[in-house]
Amino acid sequence: MMSRPTGDDRSTAKARPSVALIGSFRQHFAEVRRAAEVFAAAGFTVRTPPLVPLRDVDREFVRFETDPHLSLDHHIQDITFDKIFSSDFVYVVNPDGYLGRTTSYELGRILERGMAVYYAEPPKDLPIEIAEGTVLSADDLVACVLGEVLTAPARRPRVAALPTADIVILTIRDRELHVLLIKRGKDPFRGKSALPGGFVRPGESLEDTARRELEEETNLGGSLLMEQLHTFSEPERDPRGRIVTTAFLAIAPDLSDVRGASDAARADWVEVDESMWRDPARLAFDHGDILRRALERARVLLEHTTVAADFCPRRFTISDLRKVYEVIWGVTLNPQNFQRKVREVKGFVIPTHERRDGRQGRPAELFRRGPAEHLDPPMLRPRQRNSP
C-alpha cells in the first residue's frame, strides 16, 4: 500500500483523479473499503463510498453512518449517482467476479455515459465486452495512473466530464428587466440563488434537458423559444467535479409568477441590477458570469434583430418598444429619433389601426410584430451606463 502524501506532495495530490468504487457493499464491503483506502492513500479523491461503518445492511440500499437516518432509498440512490457521475473513473470491486443486481444496474448507467471503468476481477454473467487491460488490482491501477509502472496494455482513465444545461430567462416586469432564479434546495450552494438547470439524462439532448429542468424547477417551459448561448467548461466551475454546462437564453414578455419544485426550494423573478451581474459571488457556481454573457447577448440582439418585440405583448406601442431598448441597454433614448428609426425598418412593426386609450393626450397607436427578423440598417446602441 502506498504511503499517504505528505505536505510536500499536496500540490500533486490535488491534481490527481477522483474515483468512485462500486460493488456489493452488503457482501464485500471489507474488500471495497480496502481498495478505497489504497486510492485514498495515493492522494486520489474517493467520492464514494464514504470510509465509515455500515448500518441498516438489510435495506435495499445499505446505509452508512454519515447518511441521514430518515433518508429514502431513491434519495440515497440519487446522491450516490451524483457522486459516481462526477468522478473521473469507476473501480468495480467484485471478488470472484460477483456483481449483484444493484451493482449491475449502477454499472449499466455508468457504461451508458461512456465513463472509464476498471474491474478488480473479470465480471461473471455480464453481457458486455470487457476491454483488455481494464482488470487490475487497486494497487496496480494506482501505479498505472501515476505512471510509476507500465502495465501494458492498461488504459489510463480519462477525465469524465458531465454535461448540464442552464437557462437564462429574461423578461420585463413592471418596466424593469428581470431574470428567473431559483434558490437551491441542496448542496452545493444550498440556499443560494442560481439559474435553473441540471444534468443531462440518458437519451436527452441539451435542449430536452433545458426544457425538462425548466418544467421541474418552475412552472415554465413549453413554448418558450431558447437559443444556445455559450458552453462554460472551466475545470473548477463546479465543486462536484468536472461538469461542463451549456447555457441557453430565452426572452419573453411579462411572464407569470413561478413556483419552486424538484431540488429548487423557491423560484422567483429577480430584477437584473448592476450589483447582481457585476458580483459573481451573488449567484451559485459561475452563474454570475453566465448572466453577464446573456445580458450582453441580449444587448447585441437588440442591435441587429427584431428580438425586442419578444419582450412586448402581442399589441404594443412604439413607447413600449423603446422602453425595452432603454431597460436592456441601460440608456435613455430620444423618443422622436427612436420612432423614426423603427418606422424606417421594413417589416419591424406593423400598424394594427387600433389605439390604446391614455389618461392624457392623444391615444397611442398600437402595433404588432412584423415578419422581419433582422434590422437593416442595424439600430446601434449609444454607450450604455452599465456596460459589463
Coordinates of N, CA and C in Angstrom, one line a residue, residues 114-328:
G114 N -20.5 6.4 -20.9 CA -19.2 6.3 -21.5 C -18.0 6.6 -20.6
M115 N -18.2 6.4 -19.3 CA -17.2 6.6 -18.3 C -16.1 5.5 -18.3
A116 N -14.9 5.8 -17.9 CA -13.9 4.8 -17.8 C -14.1 3.9 -16.6
V117 N -14.1 2.6 -16.9 CA -14.5 1.6 -15.8 C -13.3 0.6 -15.7
Y118 N -12.9 0.2 -14.5 CA -11.9 -0.8 -14.2 C -12.5 -1.8 -13.3
Y119 N -12.0 -3.0 -13.3 CA -12.5 -4.1 -12.5 C -11.4 -4.8 -11.7
A120 N -11.8 -5.2 -10.5 CA -10.8 -5.9 -9.7 C -10.7 -7.4 -10.2
E121 N -11.7 -8.0 -10.7 CA -11.7 -9.3 -11.3 C -12.6 -9.3 -12.5
P122 N -12.4 -10.3 -13.5 CA -13.3 -10.3 -14.6 C -14.7 -10.6 -14.2
P123 N -15.7 -9.8 -14.6 CA -17.1 -10.0 -14.1 C -17.7 -11.3 -14.7
K124 N -18.5 -11.9 -13.9 CA -19.2 -13.1 -14.4 C -20.6 -12.8 -14.8
D125 N -21.1 -13.5 -15.8 CA -22.5 -13.4 -16.3 C -22.9 -11.9 -16.6
L126 N -21.9 -11.2 -17.2 CA -22.2 -9.8 -17.6 C -22.2 -9.7 -19.1
P127 N -23.3 -9.4 -19.8 CA -23.4 -9.4 -21.2 C -22.8 -8.2 -21.9
I128 N -21.6 -7.9 -21.5 CA -20.9 -6.8 -22.1 C -19.4 -7.2 -22.4
E129 N -18.8 -6.5 -23.3 CA -17.4 -6.8 -23.6 C -16.5 -6.0 -22.6
I130 N -15.6 -6.7 -22.0 CA -14.7 -6.1 -21.0 C -13.4 -5.8 -21.8
A131 N -13.1 -4.5 -21.9 CA -11.9 -4.1 -22.7 C -10.6 -4.7 -22.1
E132 N -9.7 -5.0 -22.9 CA -8.4 -5.6 -22.5 C -7.7 -4.5 -21.7
G133 N -7.1 -5.0 -20.6 CA -6.3 -4.1 -19.7 C -7.1 -3.3 -18.7
T134 N -8.4 -3.7 -18.5 CA -9.2 -2.9 -17.5 C -9.4 -3.8 -16.3
V135 N -8.8 -5.0 -16.2 CA -8.9 -5.8 -15.0 C -7.6 -5.6 -14.2
L136 N -7.6 -4.9 -13.1 CA -6.4 -4.6 -12.4 C -6.7 -4.5 -10.9
S137 N -5.7 -4.9 -10.1 CA -5.9 -4.6 -8.7 C -5.8 -3.1 -8.4
A138 N -6.3 -2.7 -7.2 CA -6.3 -1.3 -6.9 C -4.9 -0.8 -6.9
D139 N -3.9 -1.5 -6.4 CA -2.5 -1.1 -6.3 C -2.0 -0.9 -7.7
D140 N -2.2 -1.9 -8.6 CA -1.7 -1.8 -10.0 C -2.4 -0.6 -10.7
L141 N -3.7 -0.4 -10.5 CA -4.3 0.7 -11.2 C -3.8 2.1 -10.7
V142 N -3.5 2.2 -9.4 CA -2.9 3.4 -8.9 C -1.6 3.7 -9.5
A143 N -0.8 2.6 -9.6 CA 0.6 2.7 -10.2 C 0.5 3.1 -11.7
C144 N -0.5 2.5 -12.4 CA -0.7 2.8 -13.8 C -1.1 4.3 -14.0
V145 N -2.0 4.7 -13.2 CA -2.4 6.1 -13.3 C -1.3 7.1 -13.0
L146 N -0.5 6.8 -12.0 CA 0.6 7.7 -11.6 C 1.8 7.5 -12.5
G147 N 1.7 6.6 -13.4 CA 2.9 6.4 -14.3 C 4.1 5.7 -13.7
E148 N 3.9 5.1 -12.6 CA 5.0 4.5 -11.9 C 5.5 3.2 -12.5
V149 N 4.5 2.5 -13.1 CA 4.8 1.2 -13.8 C 4.0 1.2 -15.1
L150 N 4.5 0.4 -16.1 CA 3.8 0.3 -17.3 C 3.2 -1.1 -17.4
T151 N 1.9 -1.2 -17.0 CA 1.2 -2.5 -17.0 C 0.5 -2.6 -18.3
A152 N 1.2 -2.5 -19.4 CA 0.5 -2.6 -20.8 C -0.3 -3.9 -20.8
P153 N -1.4 -3.8 -21.5 CA -2.0 -2.7 -22.3 C -3.0 -1.9 -21.5
A154 N -2.8 -1.7 -20.2 CA -3.8 -0.9 -19.4 C -4.0 0.5 -20.0
R155 N -5.2 1.0 -19.9 CA -5.5 2.3 -20.3 C -5.6 3.2 -19.2
R156 N -5.1 4.4 -19.4 CA -5.1 5.4 -18.3 C -6.6 6.0 -18.3
P157 N -7.1 6.2 -17.1 CA -8.5 6.7 -17.0 C -8.6 8.1 -17.7
R158 N -9.6 8.4 -18.4 CA -9.8 9.7 -19.0 C -10.7 10.5 -18.1
V159 N -10.6 11.8 -18.2 CA -11.4 12.7 -17.4 C -12.9 12.6 -17.9
A160 N -13.7 12.3 -17.0 CA -15.2 12.2 -17.3 C -15.8 13.5 -17.0
A161 N -16.2 14.2 -18.0 CA -16.9 15.5 -17.9 C -18.4 15.3 -18.1
L162 N -19.2 15.7 -17.1 CA -20.6 15.5 -17.1 C -21.3 16.8 -17.8
P163 N -22.2 16.6 -18.7 CA -22.9 17.7 -19.3 C -24.1 18.2 -18.5
T164 N -24.3 19.4 -18.5 CA -25.5 20.0 -17.9 C -26.0 21.1 -18.8
A165 N -27.2 21.6 -18.5 CA -27.8 22.7 -19.2 C -28.3 23.7 -18.2
D166 N -28.1 25.0 -18.4 CA -28.6 26.1 -17.6 C -29.3 27.0 -18.5
I167 N -30.3 27.7 -17.9 CA -31.2 28.5 -18.7 C -31.3 29.9 -18.1
V168 N -31.1 30.9 -18.9 CA -31.2 32.3 -18.6 C -32.5 32.8 -19.3
I169 N -33.5 33.1 -18.5 CA -34.8 33.6 -19.0 C -34.9 35.1 -18.6
L170 N -35.0 36.0 -19.6 CA -35.1 37.4 -19.4 C -36.5 37.8 -19.7
T171 N -37.1 38.7 -18.9 CA -38.4 39.2 -19.2 C -38.5 40.6 -18.6
I172 N -39.4 41.4 -19.0 CA -39.6 42.8 -18.4 C -40.9 42.7 -17.6
R173 N -40.8 43.0 -16.3 CA -41.9 43.1 -15.4 C -41.9 44.4 -14.7
D174 N -43.0 45.1 -14.7 CA -43.1 46.4 -14.1 C -42.0 47.4 -14.6
R175 N -41.8 47.2 -16.0 CA -40.9 48.1 -16.7 C -39.5 48.0 -16.3
E176 N -39.1 46.8 -15.7 CA -37.7 46.6 -15.3 C -37.3 45.2 -15.8
L177 N -36.1 45.0 -16.2 CA -35.6 43.7 -16.7 C -35.4 42.7 -15.5
H178 N -36.0 41.5 -15.6 CA -35.9 40.5 -14.6 C -35.3 39.2 -15.2
V179 N -34.7 38.4 -14.3 CA -34.2 37.1 -14.7 C -34.8 36.1 -13.7
L180 N -35.1 34.9 -14.2 CA -35.6 33.8 -13.4 C -34.5 33.1 -12.6
L181 N -34.6 33.1 -11.3 CA -33.6 32.5 -10.4 C -34.3 31.5 -9.5
I182 N -33.6 30.4 -9.1 CA -34.1 29.5 -8.1 C -33.3 29.6 -6.9
K183 N -33.8 29.2 -5.8 CA -33.0 29.1 -4.6 C -32.7 27.6 -4.4
R184 N -31.4 27.3 -4.4 CA -31.0 25.8 -4.4 C -31.5 25.2 -3.1
G185 N -32.1 23.9 -3.3 CA -32.6 23.2 -2.2 C -31.6 22.2 -1.7
K186 N -30.4 22.0 -2.3 CA -29.5 21.0 -1.8 C -28.1 21.5 -2.1
D187 N -27.1 20.8 -1.5 CA -25.7 21.2 -1.7 C -25.3 20.7 -3.1
P188 N -24.2 21.4 -3.7 CA -23.5 22.5 -3.1 C -24.3 23.8 -3.3
F189 N -23.9 24.8 -2.5 CA -24.6 26.2 -2.6 C -26.0 26.1 -2.1
R190 N -26.3 25.2 -1.2 CA -27.7 25.2 -0.6 C -28.1 26.5 -0.1
G191 N -29.3 27.0 -0.5 CA -29.9 28.2 -0.1 C -29.4 29.4 -0.9
K192 N -28.6 29.2 -1.9 CA -28.1 30.3 -2.7 C -28.8 30.4 -4.0
S193 N -28.9 31.6 -4.6 CA -29.6 31.8 -5.8 C -28.8 31.2 -7.0
A194 N -29.5 30.7 -8.0 CA -28.9 30.1 -9.2 C -29.8 30.2 -10.3
L195 N -29.3 30.0 -11.5 CA -30.1 29.8 -12.7 C -30.7 28.4 -12.7
P196 N -31.9 28.2 -13.3 CA -32.5 26.9 -13.4 C -31.7 26.0 -14.3
G197 N -31.5 24.7 -14.0 CA -30.8 23.8 -14.9 C -30.5 22.5 -14.2
G198 N -29.8 21.6 -14.9 CA -29.5 20.3 -14.3 C -28.7 19.4 -15.3
F199 N -28.5 18.2 -14.8 CA -27.7 17.2 -15.6 C -28.5 16.7 -16.7
V200 N -27.8 16.4 -17.8 CA -28.4 15.7 -19.0 C -28.6 14.2 -18.6
R201 N -29.8 13.7 -18.9 CA -30.2 12.3 -18.6 C -29.9 11.5 -19.9
P202 N -29.7 10.2 -19.7 CA -29.6 9.3 -20.9 C -30.7 9.5 -21.9
G203 N -30.3 9.6 -23.2 CA -31.3 9.8 -24.2 C -31.8 11.2 -24.4
E204 N -31.3 12.2 -23.7 CA -31.8 13.5 -23.8 C -30.8 14.3 -24.6
S205 N -31.3 15.3 -25.4 CA -30.4 16.4 -26.0 C -30.3 17.5 -24.9
L206 N -29.4 18.4 -25.2 CA -29.2 19.5 -24.2 C -30.5 20.3 -24.2
E207 N -31.2 20.5 -25.4 CA -32.4 21.2 -25.4 C -33.5 20.5 -24.6
D208 N -33.5 19.2 -24.7 CA -34.5 18.4 -23.9 C -34.3 18.6 -22.4
T209 N -33.0 18.6 -22.0 CA -32.7 18.8 -20.6 C -33.1 20.2 -20.1
A210 N -32.8 21.2 -20.9 CA -33.2 22.6 -20.5 C -34.7 22.7 -20.3
R211 N -35.5 22.1 -21.2 CA -36.9 22.2 -21.1 C -37.4 21.4 -19.9
R212 N -36.9 20.2 -19.7 CA -37.3 19.4 -18.5 C -37.0 20.1 -17.2
E213 N -35.8 20.6 -17.1 CA -35.4 21.3 -15.9 C -36.2 22.5 -15.6
L214 N -36.6 23.2 -16.7 CA -37.4 24.4 -16.6 C -38.8 24.0 -16.0
E215 N -39.3 22.9 -16.5 CA -40.6 22.5 -16.0 C -40.6 21.9 -14.6
E216 N -39.5 21.2 -14.3 CA -39.4 20.6 -13.0 C -39.1 21.7 -11.9
E217 N -38.3 22.7 -12.2 CA -37.9 23.6 -11.2 C -38.8 24.9 -11.2
T218 N -39.6 25.1 -12.2 CA -40.6 26.2 -12.3 C -41.8 25.7 -12.9
N219 N -42.8 26.6 -13.2 CA -43.9 26.2 -14.0 C -43.9 26.7 -15.4
L220 N -42.6 27.0 -15.9 CA -42.5 27.5 -17.2 C -42.0 26.3 -18.1
G221 N -41.7 26.6 -19.4 CA -41.3 25.6 -20.4 C -42.2 25.7 -21.6
G222 N -42.5 24.6 -22.1 CA -43.5 24.5 -23.2 C -43.0 25.3 -24.4
S223 N -43.7 26.5 -24.7 CA -43.5 27.2 -25.9 C -42.4 28.2 -25.9
L224 N -41.6 28.3 -24.8 CA -40.5 29.3 -24.7 C -39.5 29.0 -25.8
L225 N -39.1 30.0 -26.5 CA -38.1 29.8 -27.5 C -36.7 30.1 -26.9
M226 N -35.8 29.1 -27.0 CA -34.5 29.2 -26.4 C -33.4 29.1 -27.5
E227 N -32.3 29.8 -27.3 CA -31.1 29.7 -28.2 C -29.9 29.3 -27.3
Q228 N -29.0 28.5 -27.9 CA -27.8 28.3 -27.2 C -27.0 29.5 -27.0
L229 N -26.5 29.8 -25.8 CA -25.8 31.0 -25.5 C -24.2 30.7 -25.6
H230 N -23.8 29.8 -24.8 CA -22.3 29.5 -24.7 C -22.1 28.3 -23.9
T231 N -21.0 27.6 -24.1 CA -20.6 26.5 -23.2 C -19.5 26.9 -22.3
F232 N -19.7 26.6 -21.0 CA -18.8 27.0 -19.9 C -18.1 25.7 -19.4
S233 N -16.8 25.7 -19.5 CA -16.1 24.5 -19.2 C -14.9 24.6 -18.3
E234 N -14.8 25.7 -17.5 CA -13.7 25.9 -16.6 C -13.6 24.7 -15.7
P235 N -12.4 24.1 -15.5 CA -12.3 22.9 -14.7 C -12.8 23.0 -13.2
E236 N -12.7 24.2 -12.6 CA -13.1 24.4 -11.2 C -14.5 25.1 -11.1
R237 N -15.3 25.1 -12.1 CA -16.5 25.8 -12.1 C -17.6 25.2 -11.2
D238 N -17.4 23.9 -10.9 CA -18.4 23.2 -10.1 C -17.6 22.3 -9.0
P239 N -17.9 22.5 -7.7 CA -17.2 21.8 -6.7 C -17.4 20.3 -6.7
R240 N -18.5 19.8 -7.5 CA -18.8 18.4 -7.5 C -17.9 17.6 -8.5
G241 N -17.1 18.3 -9.3 CA -16.2 17.6 -10.3 C -16.2 18.3 -11.6
R242 N -15.7 17.6 -12.6 CA -15.6 18.2 -13.9 C -17.0 18.2 -14.6
I243 N -17.7 19.3 -14.6 CA -19.0 19.5 -15.1 C -19.0 20.6 -16.1
V244 N -19.4 20.3 -17.3 CA -19.5 21.3 -18.4 C -20.9 21.7 -18.7
T245 N -21.2 22.9 -18.7 CA -22.6 23.3 -18.9 C -22.8 24.1 -20.2
T246 N -23.9 23.9 -20.9 CA -24.3 24.8 -22.0 C -25.4 25.6 -21.6
A247 N -25.3 26.9 -21.7 CA -26.3 27.9 -21.3 C -27.2 28.2 -22.4
F248 N -28.5 28.4 -22.1 CA -29.5 28.8 -23.1 C -30.1 30.1 -22.7
L249 N -30.5 30.9 -23.7 CA -31.1 32.2 -23.4 C -32.5 32.1 -24.0
A250 N -33.5 32.6 -23.2 CA -34.9 32.7 -23.6 C -35.4 34.1 -23.2
I251 N -36.1 34.7 -24.1 CA -36.7 36.1 -24.0 C -38.2 36.0 -24.2
A252 N -38.9 36.6 -23.3 CA -40.4 36.6 -23.4 C -41.0 37.7 -22.7
P253 N -42.2 38.2 -23.0 CA -42.9 39.3 -22.4 C -43.5 38.9 -21.1
D254 N -43.4 39.8 -20.1 CA -44.1 39.7 -18.8 C -44.6 38.4 -18.4
L255 N -43.7 37.5 -18.2 CA -44.0 36.1 -17.8 C -44.7 36.0 -16.4
S256 N -45.4 35.0 -16.2 CA -46.2 34.8 -15.0 C -45.3 34.5 -13.8
D257 N -45.9 34.5 -12.6 CA -45.2 34.0 -11.4 C -44.8 32.6 -11.6
V258 N -43.8 32.2 -10.8 CA -43.3 30.8 -10.9 C -43.3 30.2 -9.6
R259 N -43.1 28.9 -9.6 CA -43.1 28.1 -8.3 C -41.8 27.3 -8.3
G260 N -41.3 27.0 -7.1 CA -40.1 26.1 -7.0 C -40.6 24.7 -6.9
A261 N -39.8 23.8 -7.4 CA -40.1 22.3 -7.3 C -38.8 21.6 -7.4
S262 N -38.9 20.2 -7.4 CA -37.7 19.4 -7.6 C -36.7 19.8 -6.5
D263 N -35.4 20.1 -6.9 CA -34.4 20.4 -6.0 C -34.3 22.0 -5.8
A264 N -35.3 22.7 -6.3 CA -35.3 24.1 -6.1 C -36.3 24.5 -5.0
A265 N -35.7 25.1 -3.9 CA -36.6 25.4 -2.8 C -37.5 26.5 -3.1
R266 N -37.2 27.4 -4.0 CA -38.0 28.5 -4.4 C -37.6 29.0 -5.8
A267 N -38.5 29.5 -6.6 CA -38.2 30.1 -7.9 C -38.9 31.5 -7.9
D268 N -38.2 32.5 -8.5 CA -38.8 33.8 -8.5 C -38.1 34.7 -9.5
W269 N -38.8 35.7 -9.9 CA -38.2 36.7 -10.8 C -37.4 37.7 -10.0
V270 N -36.2 38.0 -10.4 CA -35.3 38.9 -9.7 C -34.9 40.0 -10.7
E271 N -35.0 41.3 -10.2 CA -34.5 42.4 -11.1 C -33.0 42.3 -11.4
V272 N -32.7 42.4 -12.6 CA -31.3 42.4 -13.0 C -30.7 43.8 -12.8
D273 N -30.1 44.0 -11.7 CA -29.4 45.3 -11.5 C -27.9 45.1 -11.6
E274 N -27.2 46.2 -11.5 CA -25.8 46.2 -11.8 C -25.1 45.3 -10.7
S275 N -25.5 45.4 -9.5 CA -24.8 44.6 -8.4 C -24.9 43.1 -8.7
M276 N -25.9 42.7 -9.3 CA -26.1 41.2 -9.5 C -25.1 40.7 -10.5
W277 N -25.0 41.3 -11.7 CA -24.2 40.6 -12.7 C -22.7 41.1 -12.6
R278 N -22.5 42.2 -11.8 CA -21.1 42.6 -11.6 C -20.4 41.8 -10.5
D279 N -21.1 41.2 -9.6 CA -20.6 40.5 -8.5 C -20.8 39.0 -8.7
P280 N -19.8 38.2 -9.1 CA -20.0 36.8 -9.4 C -20.5 36.0 -8.1
A281 N -20.1 36.5 -6.9 CA -20.4 35.8 -5.7 C -21.9 35.9 -5.4
R282 N -22.7 36.7 -6.0 CA -24.1 36.8 -5.8 C -24.9 35.6 -6.1
L283 N -24.4 34.8 -7.1 CA -25.0 33.6 -7.6 C -24.1 32.4 -7.4
A284 N -24.8 31.2 -7.4 CA -24.0 30.0 -7.2 C -23.2 29.6 -8.4
F285 N -22.2 28.8 -8.3 CA -21.4 28.3 -9.4 C -20.8 29.5 -10.1
D286 N -20.8 29.5 -11.4 CA -20.3 30.6 -12.2 C -21.5 31.3 -12.9
H287 N -22.7 31.2 -12.3 CA -23.9 31.7 -12.9 C -23.9 33.3 -13.0
G288 N -23.1 34.0 -12.2 CA -22.9 35.4 -12.4 C -22.3 35.7 -13.8
D289 N -21.3 34.9 -14.2 CA -20.6 35.1 -15.5 C -21.6 34.7 -16.6
I290 N -22.4 33.7 -16.4 CA -23.4 33.3 -17.4 C -24.4 34.4 -17.6
L291 N -24.9 34.9 -16.5 CA -25.9 36.0 -16.6 C -25.3 37.2 -17.3
R292 N -24.1 37.6 -17.0 CA -23.4 38.7 -17.7 C -23.3 38.5 -19.2
R293 N -22.9 37.3 -19.6 CA -22.8 37.0 -21.0 C -24.2 37.0 -21.7
A294 N -25.2 36.5 -21.0 CA -26.6 36.6 -21.5 C -27.1 38.0 -21.7
L295 N -26.8 38.9 -20.8 CA -27.2 40.2 -20.9 C -26.5 40.9 -22.1
E296 N -25.2 40.7 -22.2 CA -24.5 41.2 -23.4 C -25.1 40.7 -24.7
R297 N -25.4 39.4 -24.7 CA -26.0 38.8 -25.9 C -27.3 39.4 -26.2
A298 N -28.2 39.7 -25.2 CA -29.4 40.3 -25.4 C -29.3 41.7 -26.0
R299 N -28.3 42.5 -25.5 CA -28.0 43.8 -26.0 C -27.6 43.8 -27.5
V300 N -26.8 42.8 -27.8 CA -26.3 42.7 -29.2 C -27.5 42.3 -30.1
L301 N -28.3 41.4 -29.6 CA -29.5 41.0 -30.4 C -30.4 42.2 -30.7
L302 N -30.6 43.1 -29.7 CA -31.4 44.3 -30.0 C -30.8 45.2 -31.1
E303 N -29.5 45.2 -31.2 CA -28.9 46.0 -32.3 C -29.2 45.5 -33.7
H304 N -29.2 44.1 -33.8 CA -29.2 43.6 -35.2 C -30.5 42.8 -35.5
T305 N -31.3 42.5 -34.5 CA -32.5 41.7 -34.8 C -33.8 42.4 -34.2
T306 N -34.9 41.8 -34.5 CA -36.2 42.4 -34.0 C -36.6 41.7 -32.7
V307 N -35.7 41.1 -32.0 CA -36.0 40.4 -30.8 C -36.6 41.3 -29.7
A308 N -36.4 42.6 -29.8 CA -37.0 43.5 -28.8 C -38.5 43.3 -28.7
A309 N -39.1 42.9 -29.9 CA -40.6 42.7 -29.9 C -41.0 41.5 -29.0
D310 N -40.0 40.6 -28.8 CA -40.3 39.4 -28.0 C -40.6 39.8 -26.5
F311 N -40.1 41.0 -26.1 CA -40.3 41.5 -24.7 C -41.7 42.1 -24.6
C312 N -42.3 42.4 -25.7 CA -43.6 43.2 -25.7 C -44.8 42.2 -25.8
P313 N -45.9 42.7 -25.4 CA -47.2 41.9 -25.6 C -47.5 41.8 -27.1
R314 N -48.6 41.1 -27.4 CA -49.0 40.9 -28.8 C -49.2 42.3 -29.5
R315 N -49.9 43.2 -28.8 CA -50.0 44.5 -29.3 C -49.3 45.5 -28.4
F316 N -48.6 46.4 -29.0 CA -47.7 47.3 -28.2 C -47.6 48.7 -28.9
T317 N -47.2 49.6 -28.2 CA -46.9 51.0 -28.7 C -45.4 51.1 -29.0
I318 N -45.1 52.1 -29.8 CA -43.6 52.4 -30.0 C -43.0 52.8 -28.7
S319 N -43.7 53.4 -27.8 CA -43.1 53.7 -26.5 C -42.8 52.4 -25.7
D320 N -43.7 51.4 -25.8 CA -43.4 50.1 -25.1 C -42.1 49.5 -25.7
L321 N -42.0 49.6 -27.0 CA -40.8 49.1 -27.6 C -39.5 49.8 -27.2
R322 N -39.6 51.2 -27.2 CA -38.5 52.0 -26.8 C -38.1 51.7 -25.3
K323 N -39.0 51.4 -24.5 CA -38.7 51.1 -23.1 C -37.9 49.8 -23.0
V324 N -38.1 48.8 -23.9 CA -37.3 47.6 -23.9 C -35.9 47.9 -24.2
Y325 N -35.6 48.7 -25.2 CA -34.3 49.1 -25.5 C -33.6 49.9 -24.3
E326 N -34.4 50.8 -23.7 CA -33.8 51.6 -22.6 C -33.4 50.7 -21.4
V327 N -34.3 49.7 -21.1 CA -34.1 48.9 -19.9 C -32.9 48.0 -20.2
I328 N -32.8 47.4 -21.4 CA -31.7 46.4 -21.6 C -30.4 47.1 -21.9

